[in-house]
CSV table of C-alpha atoms and ligand atoms in Angstrom, one decimal:
chain,number,residue,atom,x,y,z
A,1,MET,CA,-68.4,30.5,-61.6
A,2,LYS,CA,-67.1,31.9,-58.3
A,3,ALA,CA,-68.9,31.3,-55.0
A,4,THR,CA,-68.4,32.4,-51.4
A,5,ALA,CA,-69.8,30.8,-48.3
A,6,ARG,CA,-69.3,31.4,-44.6
A,7,ALA,CA,-69.6,28.8,-41.8
A,8,ASN,CA,-69.4,29.2,-38.1
A,9,THR,CA,-67.5,26.8,-35.9
A,10,ASN,CA,-69.2,24.7,-33.3
A,11,ILE,CA,-68.5,23.5,-29.8
A,12,ALA,CA,-69.3,19.9,-28.9
A,13,LEU,CA,-71.3,19.4,-25.7
A,14,ILE,CA,-71.3,15.7,-26.3
A,15,LYS,CA,-68.0,14.9,-28.0
A,16,TYR,CA,-67.2,13.0,-31.2
A,17,TRP,CA,-64.2,10.9,-30.2
A,18,GLY,CA,-63.4,8.0,-32.4
A,19,LYS,CA,-64.0,6.8,-36.0
A,20,ARG,CA,-65.3,3.5,-37.3
A,21,ASP,CA,-64.2,4.5,-40.9
A,22,GLU,CA,-61.3,6.8,-41.4
A,23,GLU,CA,-61.8,7.3,-45.1
A,24,LEU,CA,-65.4,8.4,-44.8
A,25,PHE,CA,-65.1,10.0,-41.4
A,26,LEU,CA,-67.8,7.8,-39.8
A,27,PRO,CA,-67.9,8.1,-36.0
A,28,THR,CA,-68.2,5.5,-33.3
A,29,ASN,CA,-70.8,7.6,-31.4
A,30,SER,CA,-73.3,10.3,-32.1
A,31,SER,CA,-72.4,13.8,-30.8
A,32,LEU,CA,-74.1,17.1,-30.1
A,33,SER,CA,-72.9,20.7,-30.6
A,34,LEU,CA,-73.8,24.3,-30.4
A,35,THR,CA,-72.9,26.4,-33.4
A,36,LEU,CA,-71.1,29.7,-32.3
A,37,ASP,CA,-71.3,33.2,-33.7
A,38,GLY,CA,-67.8,34.4,-33.0
A,39,PHE,CA,-65.5,32.0,-35.0
A,40,TYR,CA,-66.0,31.6,-38.6
A,41,THR,CA,-64.4,30.8,-42.0
A,42,THR,CA,-65.3,32.6,-45.2
A,43,THR,CA,-64.2,30.7,-48.3
A,44,THR,CA,-64.3,31.6,-52.0
A,45,VAL,CA,-63.9,28.8,-54.6
A,46,GLU,CA,-63.5,29.1,-58.3
A,47,PHE,CA,-63.0,26.2,-60.6
A,48,SER,CA,-61.1,27.1,-63.8
A,49,LYS,CA,-59.7,25.3,-66.9
A,50,GLU,CA,-56.7,27.7,-66.6
A,51,LEU,CA,-55.4,26.0,-63.4
A,52,ILE,CA,-52.9,23.1,-63.5
A,53,ASN,CA,-53.3,22.3,-59.8
A,54,ASP,CA,-55.6,23.1,-56.9
A,55,GLU,CA,-54.5,26.3,-55.1
A,56,LEU,CA,-55.1,27.1,-51.5
A,57,ILE,CA,-54.6,30.4,-49.7
A,58,ILE,CA,-55.5,30.7,-46.0
A,59,ASN,CA,-55.5,34.2,-44.4
A,60,GLY,CA,-53.5,35.6,-47.4
A,61,VAL,CA,-50.7,32.9,-47.2
A,62,ARG,CA,-50.2,30.1,-49.7
A,63,SER,CA,-50.7,27.0,-47.6
A,64,SER,CA,-48.5,24.0,-46.9
A,65,ASP,CA,-48.5,20.8,-49.1
A,66,LYS,CA,-50.2,18.9,-46.2
A,67,GLU,CA,-53.1,21.3,-46.0
A,68,LEU,CA,-53.4,21.5,-49.8
A,69,LEU,CA,-53.5,17.7,-50.0
A,70,ARG,CA,-56.4,17.5,-47.6
A,71,VAL,CA,-58.3,20.1,-49.5
A,72,SER,CA,-57.6,18.5,-52.9
A,73,ARG,CA,-58.7,15.2,-51.5
A,74,PHE,CA,-62.0,16.8,-50.5
A,75,LEU,CA,-62.3,18.7,-53.9
A,76,ASN,CA,-61.9,15.3,-55.6
A,77,ILE,CA,-65.2,14.2,-53.9
A,78,VAL,CA,-66.9,17.4,-55.1
A,79,ARG,CA,-65.5,16.9,-58.6
A,80,ARG,CA,-66.8,13.3,-58.7
A,81,ILE,CA,-70.3,14.5,-57.7
A,82,ALA,CA,-70.3,17.3,-60.3
A,83,GLU,CA,-68.5,15.1,-62.9
A,84,VAL,CA,-65.9,17.7,-63.7
A,85,ASP,CA,-62.1,17.5,-63.8
A,86,THR,CA,-61.1,21.1,-63.5
A,87,TYR,CA,-58.9,22.4,-60.6
A,88,ALA,CA,-60.0,25.1,-58.2
A,89,SER,CA,-58.6,28.1,-56.4
A,90,VAL,CA,-59.6,28.2,-52.8
A,91,ILE,CA,-59.2,31.4,-50.8
A,92,SER,CA,-60.1,31.1,-47.2
A,93,GLU,CA,-60.2,33.7,-44.4
A,94,ASN,CA,-60.3,32.2,-41.0
A,95,ASN,CA,-60.9,34.0,-37.8
A,96,VAL,CA,-60.5,30.9,-35.7
A,97,PRO,CA,-57.1,30.3,-34.1
A,98,ILE,CA,-55.9,27.3,-36.0
A,99,ALA,CA,-55.1,24.0,-34.1
A,100,ALA,CA,-55.6,25.4,-30.6
A,101,GLY,CA,-58.5,23.3,-29.5
A,102,PHE,CA,-61.1,25.4,-31.4
A,103,ALA,CA,-62.6,23.4,-34.2
A,104,SER,CA,-61.2,25.4,-37.1
A,105,SER,CA,-61.6,22.4,-39.4
A,106,ALA,CA,-65.3,22.4,-38.7
A,107,SER,CA,-66.0,25.8,-40.1
A,108,ALA,CA,-63.3,25.4,-42.8
A,109,PHE,CA,-64.8,22.2,-44.4
A,110,ALA,CA,-68.4,23.4,-43.9
A,111,ALA,CA,-67.6,26.6,-45.8
A,112,LEU,CA,-65.6,24.7,-48.4
A,113,ALA,CA,-68.4,22.2,-49.0
A,114,ALA,CA,-70.9,25.0,-49.5
A,115,ALA,CA,-68.7,27.3,-51.7
A,116,SER,CA,-67.3,24.5,-53.9
A,117,THR,CA,-70.7,22.9,-54.7
A,118,LYS,CA,-72.3,26.3,-55.3
A,119,SER,CA,-69.5,27.4,-57.6
A,120,LEU,CA,-70.1,24.3,-59.7
A,121,GLY,CA,-73.9,25.0,-59.8
A,122,LEU,CA,-74.8,22.0,-57.7
A,123,GLU,CA,-77.9,22.5,-55.7
A,124,LEU,CA,-77.3,20.4,-52.6
A,125,SER,CA,-79.8,20.1,-49.7
A,126,LYS,CA,-78.5,20.8,-46.2
A,127,ASP,CA,-78.5,17.1,-45.5
A,128,GLU,CA,-76.3,16.4,-48.6
A,129,LEU,CA,-74.0,19.3,-47.6
A,130,SER,CA,-73.7,17.9,-44.1
A,131,ILE,CA,-72.7,14.5,-45.5
A,132,LEU,CA,-70.2,16.1,-47.8
A,133,ALA,CA,-68.7,18.4,-45.2
A,134,ARG,CA,-68.2,15.4,-42.9
A,135,GLN,CA,-65.9,13.8,-45.4
A,136,GLY,CA,-63.5,16.8,-45.0
A,137,SER,CA,-63.6,16.8,-41.2
A,138,GLY,CA,-66.1,15.0,-39.0
A,139,SER,CA,-67.2,18.0,-36.9
A,140,ALA,CA,-67.8,20.0,-40.0
A,141,CYS,CA,-71.1,18.2,-40.7
A,142,ARG,CA,-72.5,19.9,-37.6
A,143,SER,CA,-71.5,23.5,-38.7
A,144,ILE,CA,-73.9,23.3,-41.7
A,145,TYR,CA,-76.7,24.1,-39.2
A,146,GLY,CA,-77.1,26.8,-36.6
A,147,GLY,CA,-78.0,26.4,-32.9
A,148,PHE,CA,-78.0,23.0,-31.3
A,149,VAL,CA,-77.1,20.2,-33.7
A,150,GLU,CA,-77.0,16.5,-33.3
A,151,TRP,CA,-74.6,14.5,-35.5
A,152,LYS,CA,-76.3,11.1,-35.8
A,153,MET,CA,-73.6,8.5,-36.3
A,154,GLY,CA,-75.7,6.4,-38.6
A,155,LYS,CA,-75.4,2.7,-39.3
A,156,ARG,CA,-74.7,2.5,-43.0
A,157,ASP,CA,-71.3,1.6,-44.4
A,158,ASP,CA,-71.5,4.3,-47.1
A,159,GLY,CA,-72.2,7.1,-44.5
A,160,LYS,CA,-75.4,8.3,-46.1
A,161,ASP,CA,-77.1,8.3,-42.8
A,162,SER,CA,-74.3,10.0,-40.8
A,163,LYS,CA,-75.1,13.7,-40.8
A,164,GLY,CA,-76.1,16.7,-38.7
A,165,LYS,CA,-79.7,17.5,-37.7
A,166,GLN,CA,-80.8,20.7,-36.1
A,167,LEU,CA,-82.5,20.3,-32.7
A,168,LEU,CA,-83.0,23.9,-31.8
A,169,SER,CA,-82.3,27.0,-33.9
A,170,GLU,CA,-79.9,29.7,-32.6
A,171,ASP,CA,-82.6,32.1,-31.7
A,172,LYS,CA,-84.4,29.7,-29.3
A,173,TRP,CA,-82.2,29.7,-26.3
A,174,GLY,CA,-79.9,32.6,-25.3
A,175,LEU,CA,-76.7,31.2,-23.9
A,176,THR,CA,-73.1,32.5,-23.6
A,177,VAL,CA,-69.9,30.6,-24.4
A,178,LEU,CA,-66.7,32.2,-23.1
A,179,SER,CA,-63.6,30.8,-24.6
A,180,ALA,CA,-60.7,31.1,-22.2
A,181,VAL,CA,-57.5,31.0,-24.3
A,182,VAL,CA,-54.6,29.5,-22.4
A,183,SER,CA,-52.6,28.6,-25.4
A,184,SER,CA,-52.7,29.6,-29.0
A,185,GLU,CA,-49.9,27.2,-30.0
A,186,ARG,CA,-50.4,24.4,-32.4
A,187,LYS,CA,-51.3,21.3,-30.5
A,188,LYS,CA,-48.8,18.4,-30.5
A,189,VAL,CA,-51.2,15.6,-31.3
A,190,SER,CA,-53.9,16.3,-33.9
A,191,SER,CA,-57.5,15.3,-33.1
A,192,SER,CA,-57.5,12.6,-35.8
A,193,GLU,CA,-54.3,11.1,-34.3
A,194,GLY,CA,-55.6,11.5,-30.8
A,195,MET,CA,-58.9,9.7,-31.4
A,196,LYS,CA,-57.2,6.9,-33.4
A,197,ARG,CA,-54.7,6.2,-30.6
A,198,THR,CA,-57.5,6.3,-28.0
A,199,VAL,CA,-59.7,3.9,-29.9
A,200,GLU,CA,-56.8,1.5,-30.5
A,201,THR,CA,-55.1,1.5,-27.1
A,202,SER,CA,-57.1,3.0,-24.3
A,203,PRO,CA,-58.7,0.5,-21.9
A,204,PHE,CA,-61.1,3.2,-20.9
A,205,TYR,CA,-62.5,3.6,-24.4
A,206,LYS,CA,-65.1,0.8,-23.8
A,207,GLY,CA,-66.5,2.8,-20.9
A,208,TRP,CA,-66.9,5.8,-23.2
A,209,LEU,CA,-68.8,3.8,-25.7
A,210,ASP,CA,-71.0,2.2,-23.0
A,211,THR,CA,-72.1,5.5,-21.6
A,212,VAL,CA,-71.9,8.3,-24.3
A,213,HIS,CA,-75.4,7.5,-25.7
A,214,ASP,CA,-76.9,8.0,-22.2
A,215,ASP,CA,-75.1,11.4,-22.0
A,216,LEU,CA,-76.6,12.3,-25.4
A,217,LEU,CA,-80.2,11.4,-24.3
A,218,ASP,CA,-79.7,13.3,-21.0
A,219,ILE,CA,-78.5,16.5,-22.8
A,220,LYS,CA,-81.3,16.3,-25.4
A,221,ALA,CA,-83.8,16.2,-22.5
A,222,ALA,CA,-82.0,19.2,-20.9
A,223,ILE,CA,-82.3,21.1,-24.2
A,224,LYS,CA,-86.0,20.3,-24.6
A,225,LYS,CA,-86.7,21.6,-21.1
A,226,ARG,CA,-84.3,24.5,-21.3
A,227,ASP,CA,-82.7,23.2,-18.1
A,228,PHE,CA,-79.4,25.0,-18.0
A,229,ILE,CA,-78.0,23.4,-14.9
A,230,TYR,CA,-78.6,19.9,-16.2
A,231,LEU,CA,-77.2,20.8,-19.6
A,232,GLY,CA,-74.0,22.1,-17.9
A,233,GLU,CA,-73.6,19.0,-15.7
A,234,VAL,CA,-73.9,16.6,-18.6
A,235,MET,CA,-71.7,18.6,-20.8
A,236,GLU,CA,-69.0,18.8,-18.2
A,237,ARG,CA,-69.0,15.1,-17.3
A,238,ASN,CA,-68.9,14.2,-21.0
A,239,ALA,CA,-65.8,16.4,-21.6
A,240,LEU,CA,-64.0,15.0,-18.6
A,241,LYS,CA,-64.8,11.5,-19.6
A,242,MET,CA,-63.4,12.0,-23.1
A,243,HIS,CA,-60.2,13.4,-21.6
A,244,GLY,CA,-60.1,10.4,-19.3
A,245,THR,CA,-60.1,8.0,-22.2
A,246,MET,CA,-57.0,9.8,-23.6
A,247,LEU,CA,-55.1,9.5,-20.3
A,248,GLY,CA,-55.4,5.8,-20.7
A,249,ALA,CA,-54.0,5.7,-24.2
A,250,ARG,CA,-50.5,4.5,-25.0
A,251,PRO,CA,-48.6,6.7,-25.1
A,252,PRO,CA,-51.0,8.8,-23.0
A,253,ILE,CA,-52.4,12.1,-24.4
A,254,LEU,CA,-52.7,15.1,-22.1
A,255,TYR,CA,-53.8,18.3,-23.9
A,256,TRP,CA,-54.2,20.3,-20.7
A,257,GLU,CA,-51.8,23.0,-19.5
A,258,SER,CA,-51.6,24.7,-16.1
A,259,GLY,CA,-54.0,27.4,-17.3
A,260,THR,CA,-56.6,24.7,-18.1
A,261,ILE,CA,-56.7,23.7,-14.4
A,262,GLU,CA,-56.8,27.3,-13.3
A,263,VAL,CA,-59.9,27.9,-15.4
A,264,ILE,CA,-61.6,24.6,-14.2
A,265,SER,CA,-61.0,25.7,-10.6
A,266,CYS,CA,-62.4,29.1,-11.3
A,267,VAL,CA,-65.6,27.6,-12.7
A,268,TYR,CA,-65.9,25.4,-9.6
A,269,LYS,CA,-65.5,28.5,-7.4
A,270,LEU,CA,-68.1,30.4,-9.4
A,271,ARG,CA,-70.6,27.6,-8.9
A,272,ASN,CA,-69.8,27.5,-5.2
A,273,SER,CA,-70.6,31.2,-5.1
A,274,GLY,CA,-74.0,30.7,-6.7
A,275,ILE,CA,-73.1,31.6,-10.3
A,276,PRO,CA,-74.0,28.7,-12.7
A,277,ALA,CA,-71.1,28.2,-15.1
A,278,PHE,CA,-69.9,25.0,-16.7
A,279,PHE,CA,-66.8,24.1,-18.7
A,280,THR,CA,-66.0,21.9,-21.7
A,281,ILE,CA,-62.6,21.2,-23.3
A,282,ASP,CA,-61.9,19.9,-26.8
A,283,ALA,CA,-58.6,18.3,-28.1
A,284,GLY,CA,-56.5,21.2,-26.8
A,285,ALA,CA,-55.7,23.2,-23.7
A,286,ASN,CA,-58.3,26.0,-24.0
A,287,VAL,CA,-61.5,25.9,-22.0
A,288,LYS,CA,-65.0,27.0,-23.1
A,289,VAL,CA,-67.2,28.1,-20.3
A,290,LEU,CA,-71.0,28.0,-20.7
A,291,CYS,CA,-73.1,30.5,-18.7
A,292,LEU,CA,-76.3,32.5,-18.9
A,293,PRO,CA,-76.1,35.8,-20.7
A,294,GLU,CA,-77.1,37.8,-17.6
A,295,GLU,CA,-74.0,36.4,-15.9
A,296,GLU,CA,-71.6,36.7,-18.8
A,297,TYR,CA,-69.9,39.9,-17.6
A,298,LYS,CA,-69.1,38.5,-14.1
A,299,VAL,CA,-67.9,35.1,-15.4
A,300,ARG,CA,-65.7,36.8,-18.0
A,301,GLU,CA,-64.1,39.1,-15.4
A,302,ALA,CA,-63.4,36.0,-13.2
A,303,LEU,CA,-61.8,34.1,-16.1
A,304,MET,CA,-59.7,37.1,-17.2
A,305,GLU,CA,-58.1,37.1,-13.7
A,306,GLN,CA,-56.8,33.5,-13.9
A,307,LYS,CA,-53.1,32.9,-14.3
A,308,GLY,CA,-52.3,31.6,-17.8
A,309,VAL,CA,-55.4,33.1,-19.4
A,310,GLU,CA,-54.3,35.1,-22.5
A,311,ARG,CA,-57.7,36.3,-23.5
A,312,VAL,CA,-61.4,35.5,-23.2
A,313,ILE,CA,-63.6,35.5,-26.3
A,314,THR,CA,-67.4,35.8,-26.0
A,315,CYS,CA,-69.7,33.9,-28.3
A,316,HIS,CA,-73.4,33.2,-28.5
A,317,PRO,CA,-75.3,30.7,-30.5
A,318,GLY,CA,-74.7,31.2,-34.2
A,319,ARG,CA,-76.3,30.4,-37.5
A,320,GLY,CA,-75.6,27.7,-40.1
A,321,ILE,CA,-73.9,28.3,-43.4
A,322,THR,CA,-74.6,31.4,-45.4
A,323,TYR,CA,-73.7,32.4,-49.0
A,324,LEU,CA,-72.2,35.8,-49.5
B,21,LIG,C1,-65.9,17.3,-31.3
B,21,LIG,N1,-63.4,17.1,-31.6
B,21,LIG,O1,-66.9,16.7,-31.2
B,21,LIG,C2,-64.6,16.6,-30.9
B,21,LIG,C3,-64.3,16.8,-29.5
B,21,LIG,C4,-62.3,17.4,-30.7
B,21,LIG,C5,-62.8,16.9,-29.4
B,21,LIG,O2,-64.3,17.0,-33.6
B,21,LIG,O3,-60.5,13.8,-37.8
B,21,LIG,O4,-61.3,18.1,-36.5
B,21,LIG,O5,-61.1,15.9,-38.9
B,21,LIG,O6,-62.8,14.3,-38.2
B,21,LIG,O7,-63.6,17.0,-36.4
B,21,LIG,C6,-62.1,17.6,-33.6
B,21,LIG,O8,-61.9,16.7,-34.5
B,21,LIG,O9,-61.5,15.6,-36.5
B,21,LIG,C7,-63.3,17.2,-32.9
B,21,LIG,P1,-61.5,14.9,-37.9
B,21,LIG,P2,-62.1,17.0,-36.1
B,21,LIG,O10,-65.9,18.5,-31.7
């Protein structure tokens, strides 16, 4: 049977940065994200006895061996659950710029988890799908759900308690996320490598672990009260702290480019002029700016004027996985 699923990507407000188990993608800290409506992956999966390998086509192009290997490894987990040994054809359409600081792997593995299990007739709950998606890419466990989502790190060694949980659905708080693209090039250090190096070598990583839980509690309180200013402050400090841990790694990791700083300065200036806007940056050079919908036009115009900004993409809270 053939099945198609769509998943949106998500932006972390409290970051996932570090694994305690690389094989199972178990994190060292809980994180929290907002699922977005603008960037998504649509994936069709069909298992067939006719196939002699797994096949992967992304945006109409047969993918590299490295990408196929990662997908096959993931499909092996699905095959184990369903107790089948047939190969699959995976056709994926991505409207997320790959490896540019947007979590394309989040929407990709969330969509793949949903489409592959559906195509084998497995009826997985969202919790089970989240646990499965996590094993393709950590942040994918959050994209199963819409709106604000917490990824609880869990304690178990088998990862059965490490999964996403929706805190607030996408229709409960209207916010705007503007993605200022300052680079659409593939980043030099992958997120997986970046977090591994940071965990192993950065003297600042202990400070991250000591404080990230408090950031999480603070942001959950801000969400509960719909306190936008507090949400923005906590989000911003958490992102800067994550990048601080990387600067202490050996060799150091600096994802930023000159355009990144231009956008940060622009956000500070907007705030000084009375427009509440806050930024966050993932493992890349691009900056996502959070603001209120009524201010979205003004903030967008200001971002567009910055040197190094190639384009600005507007997103709003998005839904979890859907089957097409
Ligand atoms: C996040 N990032 O919470 C953090 C913040 C990047 C910076 O999750 O190794 O692609 O596949 O689990 O999920 C990007 O890392 O990494 C990421 P893997 P992933 O969104």
